[in-house]
Amino acid sequence: MPSSLDLKLVDEVIVVSDKDAFLTARKLAREEGIFAGGSSGAAVFAAKQVAERLGPDRTIVVILPDTGRNYLNRIYSDEWMIENGYLESEEEQIPVRDIISAKPRRVHSLMAARPEDRLYEALAVMQENGISQLPVVEGGVQVGSIRELTIMNKLARHEASLGQKVREVLDDPLPSVNVKDSILNPFTLLKDKNAAVVVDNGRVVDIITSTDVINYFVKEKLPGQKVMA
């Protein structure tokens, strides 16, 4: 708490949830043309509660302490609000198992590299299966990933060699999702890495990609249609 705050002057403290604050800020922008942030939303939400108690013949002054400029990718992003449970989505939730079931038979087994594999071995797996990245798994747990683009750049700059161990050129781990989960928006999960590992009881059991999600939609919406893998 700032030292300038004198609690003796405070008559009441109203607790406002993040959800109420964010939704009120969005309502201010939509209905009043006021582009404010989450703190402003909280202030207005609290003021409305006080107004309901005081009645229509009283005037309430509310200070809006922030702008919405810094919240474009959060409060004012439907995608972010849905992902974090602040907005309900009309989209269907897709069971991860259904996405896995829609995968072509030839890619139903888990493809992954081990930290001690040589880089050329991992690249061979990627080339044979037409994939651009692999999770790196040790003892059933993902410890990182390797990406075709990253490896290409390192080879071009002589920062890596094909004989190196995979653990020496690790990239960040792929996103993970539990096999029992349902995904509200799978393309949001996959947008950065284009792939995610599927975990069951803490162990990596499969991997899903954007192509797998497309296969799922095609099979659901166009049953009987063949999808090129």
mmCIF file with all atom_site columns, N, CA and C in Angstrom, residues 40-95:
data_model
loop_
_atom_site.group_PDB
_atom_site.id
_atom_site.type_symbol
_atom_site.label_atom_id
_atom_site.label_alt_id
_atom_site.label_comp_id
_atom_site.label_asym_id
_atom_site.label_entity_id
_atom_site.label_seq_id
_atom_site.pdbx_PDB_ins_code
_atom_site.Cartn_x
_atom_site.Cartn_y
_atom_site.Cartn_z
_atom_site.occupancy
_atom_site.B_iso_or_equiv
_atom_site.pdbx_formal_charge
_atom_site.auth_seq_id
_atom_site.auth_comp_id
_atom_site.auth_asym_id
_atom_site.auth_atom_id
_atom_site.pdbx_PDB_model_num
ATOM 1   N N  . SER A 1 40 ? -9.953  0.741   -13.993 1.00 0.00 ? 40 SER A N  1
ATOM 2   C CA . SER A 1 40 ? -11.117 1.598   -14.232 1.00 0.00 ? 40 SER A CA 1
ATOM 3   C C  . SER A 1 40 ? -12.396 0.767   -14.202 1.00 0.00 ? 40 SER A C  1
ATOM 4   N N  . GLY A 1 41 ? -12.332 -0.421  -14.795 1.00 0.00 ? 41 GLY A N  1
ATOM 5   C CA . GLY A 1 41 ? -13.492 -1.301  -14.768 1.00 0.00 ? 41 GLY A CA 1
ATOM 6   C C  . GLY A 1 41 ? -13.894 -1.655  -13.351 1.00 0.00 ? 41 GLY A C  1
ATOM 7   N N  . ALA A 1 42 ? -12.895 -1.902  -12.488 1.00 0.00 ? 42 ALA A N  1
ATOM 8   C CA . ALA A 1 42 ? -13.171 -2.230  -11.092 1.00 0.00 ? 42 ALA A CA 1
ATOM 9   C C  . ALA A 1 42 ? -13.810 -1.039  -10.384 1.00 0.00 ? 42 ALA A C  1
ATOM 10  N N  . ALA A 1 43 ? -13.302 0.159   -10.673 1.00 0.00 ? 43 ALA A N  1
ATOM 11  C CA . ALA A 1 43 ? -13.842 1.357   -10.028 1.00 0.00 ? 43 ALA A CA 1
ATOM 12  C C  . ALA A 1 43 ? -15.303 1.584   -10.415 1.00 0.00 ? 43 ALA A C  1
ATOM 13  N N  . VAL A 1 44 ? -15.608 1.425   -11.694 1.00 0.00 ? 44 VAL A N  1
ATOM 14  C CA . VAL A 1 44 ? -16.973 1.633   -12.157 1.00 0.00 ? 44 VAL A CA 1
ATOM 15  C C  . VAL A 1 44 ? -17.905 0.553   -11.607 1.00 0.00 ? 44 VAL A C  1
ATOM 16  N N  . PHE A 1 45 ? -17.434 -0.690  -11.575 1.00 0.00 ? 45 PHE A N  1
ATOM 17  C CA . PHE A 1 45 ? -18.262 -1.773  -11.039 1.00 0.00 ? 45 PHE A CA 1
ATOM 18  C C  . PHE A 1 45 ? -18.615 -1.501  -9.581  1.00 0.00 ? 45 PHE A C  1
ATOM 19  N N  . ALA A 1 46 ? -17.618 -1.059  -8.793  1.00 0.00 ? 46 ALA A N  1
ATOM 20  C CA . ALA A 1 46 ? -17.865 -0.748  -7.382  1.00 0.00 ? 46 ALA A CA 1
ATOM 21  C C  . ALA A 1 46 ? -18.810 0.446   -7.252  1.00 0.00 ? 46 ALA A C  1
ATOM 22  N N  . ALA A 1 47 ? -18.611 1.452   -8.115  1.00 0.00 ? 47 ALA A N  1
ATOM 23  C CA . ALA A 1 47 ? -19.461 2.640   -8.064  1.00 0.00 ? 47 ALA A CA 1
ATOM 24  C C  . ALA A 1 47 ? -20.925 2.293   -8.360  1.00 0.00 ? 47 ALA A C  1
ATOM 25  N N  . LYS A 1 48 ? -21.147 1.363   -9.267  1.00 0.00 ? 48 LYS A N  1
ATOM 26  C CA . LYS A 1 48 ? -22.511 0.953   -9.599  1.00 0.00 ? 48 LYS A CA 1
ATOM 27  C C  . LYS A 1 48 ? -23.173 0.273   -8.402  1.00 0.00 ? 48 LYS A C  1
ATOM 28  N N  . GLN A 1 49 ? -22.376 -0.493  -7.632  1.00 0.00 ? 49 GLN A N  1
ATOM 29  C CA . GLN A 1 49 ? -22.942 -1.120  -6.436  1.00 0.00 ? 49 GLN A CA 1
ATOM 30  C C  . GLN A 1 49 ? -23.369 -0.062  -5.421  1.00 0.00 ? 49 GLN A C  1
ATOM 31  N N  . VAL A 1 50 ? -22.519 0.958   -5.260  1.00 0.00 ? 50 VAL A N  1
ATOM 32  C CA . VAL A 1 50 ? -22.854 2.040   -4.329  1.00 0.00 ? 50 VAL A CA 1
ATOM 33  C C  . VAL A 1 50 ? -24.080 2.803   -4.826  1.00 0.00 ? 50 VAL A C  1
ATOM 34  N N  . ALA A 1 51 ? -24.132 3.041   -6.137  1.00 0.00 ? 51 ALA A N  1
ATOM 35  C CA . ALA A 1 51 ? -25.249 3.787   -6.723  1.00 0.00 ? 51 ALA A CA 1
ATOM 36  C C  . ALA A 1 51 ? -26.576 3.079   -6.481  1.00 0.00 ? 51 ALA A C  1
ATOM 37  N N  . GLU A 1 52 ? -26.569 1.760   -6.564  1.00 0.00 ? 52 GLU A N  1
ATOM 38  C CA . GLU A 1 52 ? -27.804 0.999   -6.340  1.00 0.00 ? 52 GLU A CA 1
ATOM 39  C C  . GLU A 1 52 ? -28.311 1.179   -4.913  1.00 0.00 ? 52 GLU A C  1
ATOM 40  N N  . ARG A 1 53 ? -27.379 1.356   -3.971  1.00 0.00 ? 53 ARG A N  1
ATOM 41  C CA . ARG A 1 53 ? -27.769 1.544   -2.572  1.00 0.00 ? 53 ARG A CA 1
ATOM 42  C C  . ARG A 1 53 ? -28.256 2.968   -2.302  1.00 0.00 ? 53 ARG A C  1
ATOM 43  N N  . LEU A 1 54 ? -27.620 3.943   -2.982  1.00 0.00 ? 54 LEU A N  1
ATOM 44  C CA . LEU A 1 54 ? -27.932 5.348   -2.705  1.00 0.00 ? 54 LEU A CA 1
ATOM 45  C C  . LEU A 1 54 ? -29.197 5.825   -3.405  1.00 0.00 ? 54 LEU A C  1
ATOM 46  N N  . GLY A 1 55 ? -29.506 5.228   -4.536  1.00 0.00 ? 55 GLY A N  1
ATOM 47  C CA . GLY A 1 55 ? -30.700 5.640   -5.256  1.00 0.00 ? 55 GLY A CA 1
ATOM 48  C C  . GLY A 1 55 ? -30.403 6.610   -6.379  1.00 0.00 ? 55 GLY A C  1
ATOM 49  N N  . PRO A 1 56 ? -31.411 6.897   -7.222  1.00 0.00 ? 56 PRO A N  1
ATOM 50  C CA . PRO A 1 56 ? -31.222 7.687   -8.444  1.00 0.00 ? 56 PRO A CA 1
ATOM 51  C C  . PRO A 1 56 ? -31.029 9.183   -8.232  1.00 0.00 ? 56 PRO A C  1
ATOM 52  N N  . ASP A 1 57 ? -31.292 9.695   -7.049  1.00 0.00 ? 57 ASP A N  1
ATOM 53  C CA . ASP A 1 57 ? -31.209 11.145  -6.836  1.00 0.00 ? 57 ASP A CA 1
ATOM 54  C C  . ASP A 1 57 ? -29.834 11.583  -6.333  1.00 0.00 ? 57 ASP A C  1
ATOM 55  N N  . ARG A 1 58 ? -28.874 10.693  -6.316  1.00 0.00 ? 58 ARG A N  1
ATOM 56  C CA . ARG A 1 58 ? -27.525 11.029  -5.852  1.00 0.00 ? 58 ARG A CA 1
ATOM 57  C C  . ARG A 1 58 ? -26.547 11.017  -7.019  1.00 0.00 ? 58 ARG A C  1
ATOM 58  N N  . THR A 1 59 ? -25.529 11.858  -6.924  1.00 0.00 ? 59 THR A N  1
ATOM 59  C CA . THR A 1 59 ? -24.490 11.930  -7.960  1.00 0.00 ? 59 THR A CA 1
ATOM 60  C C  . THR A 1 59 ? -23.206 11.287  -7.432  1.00 0.00 ? 59 THR A C  1
ATOM 61  N N  . ILE A 1 60 ? -22.625 10.415  -8.229  1.00 0.00 ? 60 ILE A N  1
ATOM 62  C CA . ILE A 1 60 ? -21.395 9.721   -7.829  1.00 0.00 ? 60 ILE A CA 1
ATOM 63  C C  . ILE A 1 60 ? -20.281 10.080  -8.798  1.00 0.00 ? 60 ILE A C  1
ATOM 64  N N  . VAL A 1 61 ? -19.146 10.435  -8.264  1.00 0.00 ? 61 VAL A N  1
ATOM 65  C CA . VAL A 1 61 ? -17.971 10.750  -9.079  1.00 0.00 ? 61 VAL A CA 1
ATOM 66  C C  . VAL A 1 61 ? -17.002 9.576   -8.998  1.00 0.00 ? 61 VAL A C  1
ATOM 67  N N  . VAL A 1 62 ? -16.574 9.075   -10.164 1.00 0.00 ? 62 VAL A N  1
ATOM 68  C CA . VAL A 1 62 ? -15.670 7.931   -10.216 1.00 0.00 ? 62 VAL A CA 1
ATOM 69  C C  . VAL A 1 62 ? -14.404 8.334   -10.988 1.00 0.00 ? 62 VAL A C  1
ATOM 70  N N  . ILE A 1 63 ? -13.272 8.032   -10.431 1.00 0.00 ? 63 ILE A N  1
ATOM 71  C CA . ILE A 1 63 ? -12.001 8.302   -11.110 1.00 0.00 ? 63 ILE A CA 1
ATOM 72  C C  . ILE A 1 63 ? -11.575 7.050   -11.877 1.00 0.00 ? 63 ILE A C  1
ATOM 73  N N  . LEU A 1 64 ? -11.310 7.210   -13.167 1.00 0.00 ? 64 LEU A N  1
ATOM 74  C CA . LEU A 1 64 ? -10.839 6.098   -14.001 1.00 0.00 ? 64 LEU A CA 1
ATOM 75  C C  . LEU A 1 64 ? -9.319  6.214   -14.118 1.00 0.00 ? 64 LEU A C  1
ATOM 76  N N  . PRO A 1 65 ? -8.581  5.367   -13.388 1.00 0.00 ? 65 PRO A N  1
ATOM 77  C CA . PRO A 1 65 ? -7.138  5.574   -13.238 1.00 0.00 ? 65 PRO A CA 1
ATOM 78  C C  . PRO A 1 65 ? -6.256  5.035   -14.358 1.00 0.00 ? 65 PRO A C  1
ATOM 79  N N  . ASP A 1 66 ? -6.817  4.321   -15.335 1.00 0.00 ? 66 ASP A N  1
ATOM 80  C CA . ASP A 1 66 ? -5.925  3.764   -16.370 1.00 0.00 ? 66 ASP A CA 1
ATOM 81  C C  . ASP A 1 66 ? -6.609  3.746   -17.734 1.00 0.00 ? 66 ASP A C  1
ATOM 82  N N  . THR A 1 67 ? -5.805  3.568   -18.760 1.00 0.00 ? 67 THR A N  1
ATOM 83  C CA . THR A 1 67 ? -6.287  3.506   -20.140 1.00 0.00 ? 67 THR A CA 1
ATOM 84  C C  . THR A 1 67 ? -6.285  2.059   -20.622 1.00 0.00 ? 67 THR A C  1
ATOM 85  N N  . GLY A 1 68 ? -7.051  1.794   -21.658 1.00 0.00 ? 68 GLY A N  1
ATOM 86  C CA . GLY A 1 68 ? -7.099  0.438   -22.200 1.00 0.00 ? 68 GLY A CA 1
ATOM 87  C C  . GLY A 1 68 ? -5.987  0.139   -23.183 1.00 0.00 ? 68 GLY A C  1
ATOM 88  N N  . ARG A 1 69 ? -5.142  1.142   -23.455 1.00 0.00 ? 69 ARG A N  1
ATOM 89  C CA . ARG A 1 69 ? -4.087  0.974   -24.456 1.00 0.00 ? 69 ARG A CA 1
ATOM 90  C C  . ARG A 1 69 ? -3.172  -0.208  -24.164 1.00 0.00 ? 69 ARG A C  1
ATOM 91  N N  . ASN A 1 70 ? -2.892  -0.450  -22.882 1.00 0.00 ? 70 ASN A N  1
ATOM 92  C CA . ASN A 1 70 ? -1.980  -1.531  -22.513 1.00 0.00 ? 70 ASN A CA 1
ATOM 93  C C  . ASN A 1 70 ? -2.683  -2.885  -22.378 1.00 0.00 ? 70 ASN A C  1
ATOM 94  N N  . TYR A 1 71 ? -3.961  -2.927  -22.693 1.00 0.00 ? 71 TYR A N  1
ATOM 95  C CA . TYR A 1 71 ? -4.729  -4.163  -22.500 1.00 0.00 ? 71 TYR A CA 1
ATOM 96  C C  . TYR A 1 71 ? -5.323  -4.698  -23.797 1.00 0.00 ? 71 TYR A C  1
ATOM 97  N N  . LEU A 1 72 ? -4.821  -4.224  -24.933 1.00 0.00 ? 72 LEU A N  1
ATOM 98  C CA . LEU A 1 72 ? -5.372  -4.653  -26.219 1.00 0.00 ? 72 LEU A CA 1
ATOM 99  C C  . LEU A 1 72 ? -5.265  -6.158  -26.409 1.00 0.00 ? 72 LEU A C  1
ATOM 100 N N  . ASN A 1 73 ? -4.176  -6.754  -25.948 1.00 0.00 ? 73 ASN A N  1
ATOM 101 C CA . ASN A 1 73 ? -3.955  -8.190  -26.132 1.00 0.00 ? 73 ASN A CA 1
ATOM 102 C C  . ASN A 1 73 ? -4.493  -9.021  -24.979 1.00 0.00 ? 73 ASN A C  1
ATOM 103 N N  . ARG A 1 74 ? -5.134  -8.383  -24.037 1.00 0.00 ? 74 ARG A N  1
ATOM 104 C CA . ARG A 1 74 ? -5.690  -9.104  -22.902 1.00 0.00 ? 74 ARG A CA 1
ATOM 105 C C  . ARG A 1 74 ? -7.183  -8.797  -22.744 1.00 0.00 ? 74 ARG A C  1
ATOM 106 N N  . ILE A 1 75 ? -7.504  -7.764  -22.004 1.00 0.00 ? 75 ILE A N  1
ATOM 107 C CA . ILE A 1 75 ? -8.913  -7.477  -21.732 1.00 0.00 ? 75 ILE A CA 1
ATOM 108 C C  . ILE A 1 75 ? -9.728  -7.298  -23.011 1.00 0.00 ? 75 ILE A C  1
ATOM 109 N N  . TYR A 1 76 ? -9.129  -6.676  -24.029 1.00 0.00 ? 76 TYR A N  1
ATOM 110 C CA . TYR A 1 76 ? -9.873  -6.398  -25.258 1.00 0.00 ? 76 TYR A CA 1
ATOM 111 C C  . TYR A 1 76 ? -9.655  -7.465  -26.333 1.00 0.00 ? 76 TYR A C  1
ATOM 112 N N  . SER A 1 77 ? -9.094  -8.590  -25.931 1.00 0.00 ? 77 SER A N  1
ATOM 113 C CA . SER A 1 77 ? -8.936  -9.731  -26.829 1.00 0.00 ? 77 SER A CA 1
ATOM 114 C C  . SER A 1 77 ? -9.933  -10.813 -26.430 1.00 0.00 ? 77 SER A C  1
ATOM 115 N N  . ASP A 1 78 ? -10.902 -11.089 -27.299 1.00 0.00 ? 78 ASP A N  1
ATOM 116 C CA . ASP A 1 78 ? -11.874 -12.156 -27.006 1.00 0.00 ? 78 ASP A CA 1
ATOM 117 C C  . ASP A 1 78 ? -11.166 -13.471 -26.745 1.00 0.00 ? 78 ASP A C  1
ATOM 118 N N  . GLU A 1 79 ? -10.144 -13.735 -27.540 1.00 0.00 ? 79 GLU A N  1
ATOM 119 C CA . GLU A 1 79 ? -9.398  -14.992 -27.425 1.00 0.00 ? 79 GLU A CA 1
ATOM 120 C C  . GLU A 1 79 ? -8.780  -15.125 -26.043 1.00 0.00 ? 79 GLU A C  1
ATOM 121 N N  . TRP A 1 80 ? -8.114  -14.064 -25.575 1.00 0.00 ? 80 TRP A N  1
ATOM 122 C CA . TRP A 1 80 ? -7.469  -14.103 -24.253 1.00 0.00 ? 80 TRP A CA 1
ATOM 123 C C  . TRP A 1 80 ? -8.514  -14.233 -23.152 1.00 0.00 ? 80 TRP A C  1
ATOM 124 N N  . MET A 1 81 ? -9.613  -13.511 -23.278 1.00 0.00 ? 81 MET A N  1
ATOM 125 C CA . MET A 1 81 ? -10.664 -13.553 -22.262 1.00 0.00 ? 81 MET A CA 1
ATOM 126 C C  . MET A 1 81 ? -11.282 -14.945 -22.164 1.00 0.00 ? 81 MET A C  1
ATOM 127 N N  . ILE A 1 82 ? -11.479 -15.602 -23.319 1.00 0.00 ? 82 ILE A N  1
ATOM 128 C CA . ILE A 1 82 ? -12.046 -16.950 -23.327 1.00 0.00 ? 82 ILE A CA 1
ATOM 129 C C  . ILE A 1 82 ? -11.053 -17.948 -22.739 1.00 0.00 ? 82 ILE A C  1
ATOM 130 N N  . GLU A 1 83 ? -9.789  -17.829 -23.157 1.00 0.00 ? 83 GLU A N  1
ATOM 131 C CA . GLU A 1 83 ? -8.749  -18.744 -22.676 1.00 0.00 ? 83 GLU A CA 1
ATOM 132 C C  . GLU A 1 83 ? -8.648  -18.713 -21.156 1.00 0.00 ? 83 GLU A C  1
ATOM 133 N N  . ASN A 1 84 ? -8.823  -17.534 -20.570 1.00 0.00 ? 84 ASN A N  1
ATOM 134 C CA . ASN A 1 84 ? -8.637  -17.373 -19.129 1.00 0.00 ? 84 ASN A CA 1
ATOM 135 C C  . ASN A 1 84 ? -9.938  -17.436 -18.339 1.00 0.00 ? 84 ASN A C  1
ATOM 136 N N  . GLY A 1 85 ? -11.014 -17.829 -19.015 1.00 0.00 ? 85 GLY A N  1
ATOM 137 C CA . GLY A 1 85 ? -12.265 -18.086 -18.313 1.00 0.00 ? 85 GLY A CA 1
ATOM 138 C C  . GLY A 1 85 ? -13.094 -16.863 -17.975 1.00 0.00 ? 85 GLY A C  1
ATOM 139 N N  . TYR A 1 86 ? -12.805 -15.715 -18.604 1.00 0.00 ? 86 TYR A N  1
ATOM 140 C CA . TYR A 1 86 ? -13.562 -14.498 -18.318 1.00 0.00 ? 86 TYR A CA 1
ATOM 141 C C  . TYR A 1 86 ? -14.744 -14.308 -19.267 1.00 0.00 ? 86 TYR A C  1
ATOM 142 N N  . LEU A 1 87 ? -14.726 -15.020 -20.390 1.00 0.00 ? 87 LEU A N  1
ATOM 143 C CA . LEU A 1 87 ? -15.819 -14.976 -21.356 1.00 0.00 ? 87 LEU A CA 1
ATOM 144 C C  . LEU A 1 87 ? -16.228 -16.387 -21.709 1.00 0.00 ? 87 LEU A C  1
ATOM 145 N N  . GLU A 1 88 ? -17.506 -16.582 -21.928 1.00 0.00 ? 88 GLU A N  1
ATOM 146 C CA . GLU A 1 88 ? -17.988 -17.870 -22.404 1.00 0.00 ? 88 GLU A CA 1
ATOM 147 C C  . GLU A 1 88 ? -17.869 -17.898 -23.928 1.00 0.00 ? 88 GLU A C  1
ATOM 148 N N  . SER A 1 89 ? -17.546 -19.041 -24.458 1.00 0.00 ? 89 SER A N  1
ATOM 149 C CA . SER A 1 89 ? -17.415 -19.168 -25.907 1.00 0.00 ? 89 SER A CA 1
ATOM 150 C C  . SER A 1 89 ? -18.536 -20.043 -26.453 1.00 0.00 ? 89 SER A C  1
ATOM 151 N N  . GLU A 1 90 ? -18.981 -19.681 -27.653 1.00 0.00 ? 90 GLU A N  1
ATOM 152 C CA . GLU A 1 90 ? -19.997 -20.496 -28.311 1.00 0.00 ? 90 GLU A CA 1
ATOM 153 C C  . GLU A 1 90 ? -19.378 -21.666 -29.064 1.00 0.00 ? 90 GLU A C  1
ATOM 154 N N  . GLU A 1 91 ? -18.046 -21.716 -29.099 1.00 0.00 ? 91 GLU A N  1
ATOM 155 C CA . GLU A 1 91 ? -17.371 -22.791 -29.812 1.00 0.00 ? 91 GLU A CA 1
ATOM 156 C C  . GLU A 1 91 ? -17.473 -24.098 -29.027 1.00 0.00 ? 91 GLU A C  1
ATOM 157 N N  . GLU A 1 92 ? -17.442 -25.189 -29.741 1.00 0.00 ? 92 GLU A N  1
ATOM 158 C CA . GLU A 1 92 ? -17.494 -26.484 -29.093 1.00 0.00 ? 92 GLU A CA 1
ATOM 159 C C  . GLU A 1 92 ? -16.144 -26.845 -28.481 1.00 0.00 ? 92 GLU A C  1
ATOM 160 N N  . GLN A 1 93 ? -16.201 -27.609 -27.416 1.00 0.00 ? 93 GLN A N  1
ATOM 161 C CA . GLN A 1 93 ? -14.972 -28.118 -26.821 1.00 0.00 ? 93 GLN A CA 1
ATOM 162 C C  . GLN A 1 93 ? -14.686 -29.477 -27.445 1.00 0.00 ? 93 GLN A C  1
ATOM 163 N N  . ILE A 1 94 ? -13.461 -29.656 -27.922 1.00 0.00 ? 94 ILE A N  1
ATOM 164 C CA . ILE A 1 94 ? -13.106 -30.868 -28.649 1.00 0.00 ? 94 ILE A CA 1
ATOM 165 C C  . ILE A 1 94 ? -12.270 -31.783 -27.749 1.00 0.00 ? 94 ILE A C  1
ATOM 166 N N  . PRO A 1 95 ? -12.724 -33.001 -27.492 1.00 0.00 ? 95 PRO A N  1
ATOM 167 C CA . PRO A 1 95 ? -11.925 -33.934 -26.697 1.00 0.00 ? 95 PRO A CA 1
ATOM 168 C C  . PRO A 1 95 ? -10.595 -34.243 -27.388 1.00 0.00 ? 95 PRO A C  1
#
